[in-house]
C-alpha cells in the first residue's frame, strides 16, 4: 500500500514560486495498475518522482508499507530506488555508451554484476523480443526497442513498483501498444504495482485505477 | 566470453586485453565500472586523445627534465665514487684548472705518514684542436708525472683503457698522449695518429673511456712536456693527486696534509701566465673563471665545511710567523695575474693548501643539483598545471554533456558517490594512460639524447623517477576529475531528465 498524504511541491524558479502540487492525498493499492492523467503542467511527473524518491516534497509525506520516505536516509533512498523501483521515462532511458544488455544491468554496476544477474537480464531481453539485440547500442535500436530495454531494466530488480512517465509518448500507436502489452504481462506475472503517467487514455482498462490531476490537485 | 563480446565496437586487439587485465586486478564491481569508464572515454576519442596528449607531454617533460638532475647525480657517483685518493689544490680554486701550487710541495706531502703516492698534475685548457676552436664540450690537457702515476693503485684513466696503451716511462719527454674516446670520436683519431692541440703536434698512443662526462675530457701527457707547450713554469703544478695507504681515514689525512703547510705562504709566483694572452675568447673565459671562482669560495664559506675550521684557527697569524711576503706584495701579485686570487689570500686566516676527497666534490655537485631540482620542479609544475587544467576542461565538458545520463543512473539507484567514482575513474584512466605514455616518451627521449649527443650531457631516468611520474600522473587524473564530478552532482540531474 502506498499512501500519499497531503503532498505539496513548490519549485523555485528565479524569484517566483511554482506550485506543482498543492496538497494531494490518495492511496495506491498493492499489485494494482494505475494511471496518472491530466493536462500538461498539472503535476503528474512531479507526483511520480516523489513516489519514486527521486525528489523530496515541500510538505506532506509518501508512505510505502507504512514506512515514511521522508525518514529514509540518503543511502536508504538510493537502495530503495535500486532495488524496489523500476523507472521508465519518455525518452533518455538508456546510456548511449552501453549495450542493451549492460543498460539492463546498469543499476547493479556499482555493487557488482553476478553471472546470475547477467543470465536473468538476458532472459528478460529475450522476453521482450530483443534476443539478438543484446550487444547493440541504443543508437542502433528503434524507439520501441529502447523502451523495451528500459522495461527489461525496470523488471530485472523484480521491483515493488514500476513507475513510467509517458513511456509511449514518442512511439507510434502500434509500438506503444506493444510496450503496454509487456507492462501488462509483467504486472500480471510479477504482481508489481504499476503507475503510468500518460496522455493517451486508450490504454486504460476498466479495472485500472486512474488518478486525475488538475492544477496540482486531484480533479473531482 | 561475454566480456569480450561487449567490447566489440572497439579496436579488436587492445580493448579485450585491457578488459581482461582489469578483470584480473579488480573485484567484480570495480571491473564493471572501469569498463563503463573506458567506454565513455572511447566514445569521445578526439577529446580524450587531446587531454591524453597534454598529459603525456607534461609527464614526458617531467621525466626529461628530472633525468637531467638524475644524470648529474649518477655522473657524480660514477665519477667521484671511483676516485679513492685526495686532491691538494690552491685554496678557493673550484677545480684544479684554476689552481697553482709550488712543485716542491709534492715531496713534502710524500713524506707525511699515511701517504703512499703523490702525483703532481698540470691542467691546461685546450683552445684549438686541429685548428678548430674548442668551446663546448671543454677539453683539457692533463700533464701527469708518469712514474708516480704508474705507481698509483687506482688510476681512473689507466683502468679504463679501451684502445692502444697507457703512458709508460718511455713516454717521458715525448708528446705521446692518451685521449678520451669522445675526443677520439670527434676528431676521428686512433692510436698512432697525430693531431694538433693549441698549435702543437701530439701523437695518440691510447684511448680511454670512463663513461663520465667529467672524466672523459682529457688529453693525458707527461708533465714536463706540458710545460713546454703551455708556459707553465718548472716550479709550478696545478694540483697534487694523493693516494693514501688507507691506514687513516680521509678526514684525518686531509688534516695531516693541511697541517704541514700551516702558516706557509704561497710563493709570489706568476699565476697561470697562459691567462694573460690577449685573446678575446680568453678574456671571456677569464671572466667566467673569476665568476666560478667567487662562486666556489662563497660556497666554501657559507657551507662552513667543518674540517677547515681548526686549521684556520691555528693559522691566525701566518704573516708574523713567516714574515716572508707582505700584504702589498700579495695584492700586487693578484692584480698582475689574469685570475683574481681568492678572497682568503688577504684574509688573516689564510692557509695555502686545500685538500679534498671525492666526497667533498660530490657534495658540491649535490648542492648544485638540489638547486637545479627546485628549478626543474617549477618548470614541471607549469607543465603539469596546464595538463591538469586540460583534464579538468575535458572532464567538465564531458560531464556537462552527460547530466541526463547521470539522472538515469541516479533514478536507477546509483548514489552520488557512485557517479563520482565513475567520473574519477575516467579521469584517472586518462592519468594512467598519460603517465604510461609520458614515461615511455620521456625515457625514449633521454635514450635518444644520450645516444646522439653523448658529449653534451648524460641523462638518466631512474626506475624511481619513472614510477613517481606515473603515480603523479594518475594523481593528476584523479584531481582533474574530482571537481567536474562534484560539479555534476550539484547540477541536479533529475531536473535535466524531466525537462527532456
Ligand atoms: N525543476 C523545476 N523547476 C521549476 N518548475 C518546475 C520544475 N519542474 C516542474 N516544474 C513546474 O511544475 C509544474 C508541474 O510540472 P510537471 O512536470 O509535474 O507537470 P506534468 O503534469 O508532468 O506536465 P507534462 O504533461 O507536460 O509532462 C509545471 O508548471 C512545471 O513547469
Ligand atoms: Mg511530465
XYZ file of C-alpha atoms in Angstrom, chain A residues 63-176:
114
model
C 4.427 6.124 2.929
C 5.375 2.796 1.468
C 4.414 -0.229 3.527
C 3.877 2.162 6.433
C 7.389 3.481 6.130
C 7.700 7.164 5.523
C 10.049 8.118 2.657
C 10.967 11.339 4.430
C 12.552 9.304 7.189
C 14.811 7.419 4.780
C 18.478 8.266 4.849
C 20.141 9.116 1.550
C 21.626 5.662 1.471
C 18.274 4.001 2.124
C 16.720 6.125 -0.589
C 19.389 5.034 -3.104
C 18.871 1.419 -2.123
C 15.118 1.820 -2.362
C 15.481 3.119 -5.904
C 17.969 0.470 -6.870
C 16.013 -2.472 -5.503
C 12.335 -1.529 -5.267
C 11.596 0.897 -8.071
C 11.757 0.443 -11.802
C 11.688 3.696 -13.759
C 10.737 4.087 -17.387
C 10.874 7.562 -18.905
C 9.523 9.032 -22.069
C 12.982 9.277 -23.524
C 16.560 9.392 -22.290
C 16.139 5.988 -20.795
C 19.366 4.450 -21.948
C 23.063 5.165 -21.709
C 24.401 5.527 -25.206
C 27.811 4.036 -24.432
C 26.420 0.791 -23.109
C 24.987 -2.187 -24.945
C 21.368 -3.166 -24.434
C 22.442 -5.861 -22.002
C 24.652 -3.534 -19.986
C 21.877 -0.957 -19.933
C 19.677 -3.526 -18.279
C 22.429 -4.318 -15.785
C 23.475 -0.740 -15.076
C 21.664 -0.396 -11.701
C 23.894 -3.121 -10.323
C 27.149 -1.830 -11.764
C 28.268 -0.100 -8.557
C 27.600 -3.159 -6.428
C 28.848 -5.815 -8.819
C 27.190 -7.842 -11.534
C 26.940 -11.534 -10.772
C 26.600 -14.090 -13.523
C 23.148 -14.903 -12.151
C 22.041 -11.289 -12.734
C 23.553 -11.382 -16.184
C 21.661 -14.533 -17.022
C 18.394 -13.043 -15.816
C 18.994 -9.865 -17.776
C 19.480 -11.932 -20.920
C 16.268 -13.790 -20.166
C 14.338 -10.558 -19.762
C 15.690 -9.127 -23.004
C 14.740 -12.373 -24.674
C 11.336 -11.999 -23.112
C 10.748 -8.531 -24.621
C 11.863 -9.810 -28.006
C 15.413 -8.458 -28.073
C 17.333 -11.731 -28.006
C 19.506 -10.756 -30.971
C 19.863 -7.116 -29.983
C 21.695 -7.622 -26.713
C 25.031 -6.236 -27.834
C 23.526 -3.339 -29.768
C 23.895 0.192 -28.524
C 20.860 2.453 -28.104
C 21.526 4.404 -31.308
C 21.212 1.137 -33.220
C 17.834 0.419 -31.628
C 14.415 1.789 -32.589
C 12.397 3.843 -30.109
C 10.187 0.877 -29.253
C 13.193 -1.362 -28.763
C 14.761 1.218 -26.494
C 11.616 1.364 -24.353
C 11.610 -2.416 -24.155
C 15.207 -2.353 -22.917
C 14.097 0.165 -20.276
C 11.231 -2.119 -19.263
C 13.591 -5.088 -19.034
C 15.841 -2.984 -16.804
C 12.924 -1.988 -14.591
C 11.889 -5.609 -14.210
C 15.339 -7.081 -13.547
C 15.001 -5.794 -10.000
C 11.692 -7.564 -9.522
C 10.572 -4.261 -8.071
C 7.655 -3.478 -5.826
C 6.754 -0.679 -8.179
C 7.240 0.274 -11.778
C 6.945 3.999 -12.406
C 6.579 5.023 -16.046
C 6.436 8.644 -17.231
C 4.780 8.744 -20.635
C 6.557 5.590 -21.816
C 4.789 5.650 -25.171
C 4.967 9.391 -25.686
C 7.446 9.159 -28.519
C 6.193 5.953 -30.076
C 3.654 5.305 -32.796
C 0.453 3.682 -31.581
C 1.342 0.131 -32.667
C 4.673 0.171 -30.848
C 3.006 1.959 -27.946
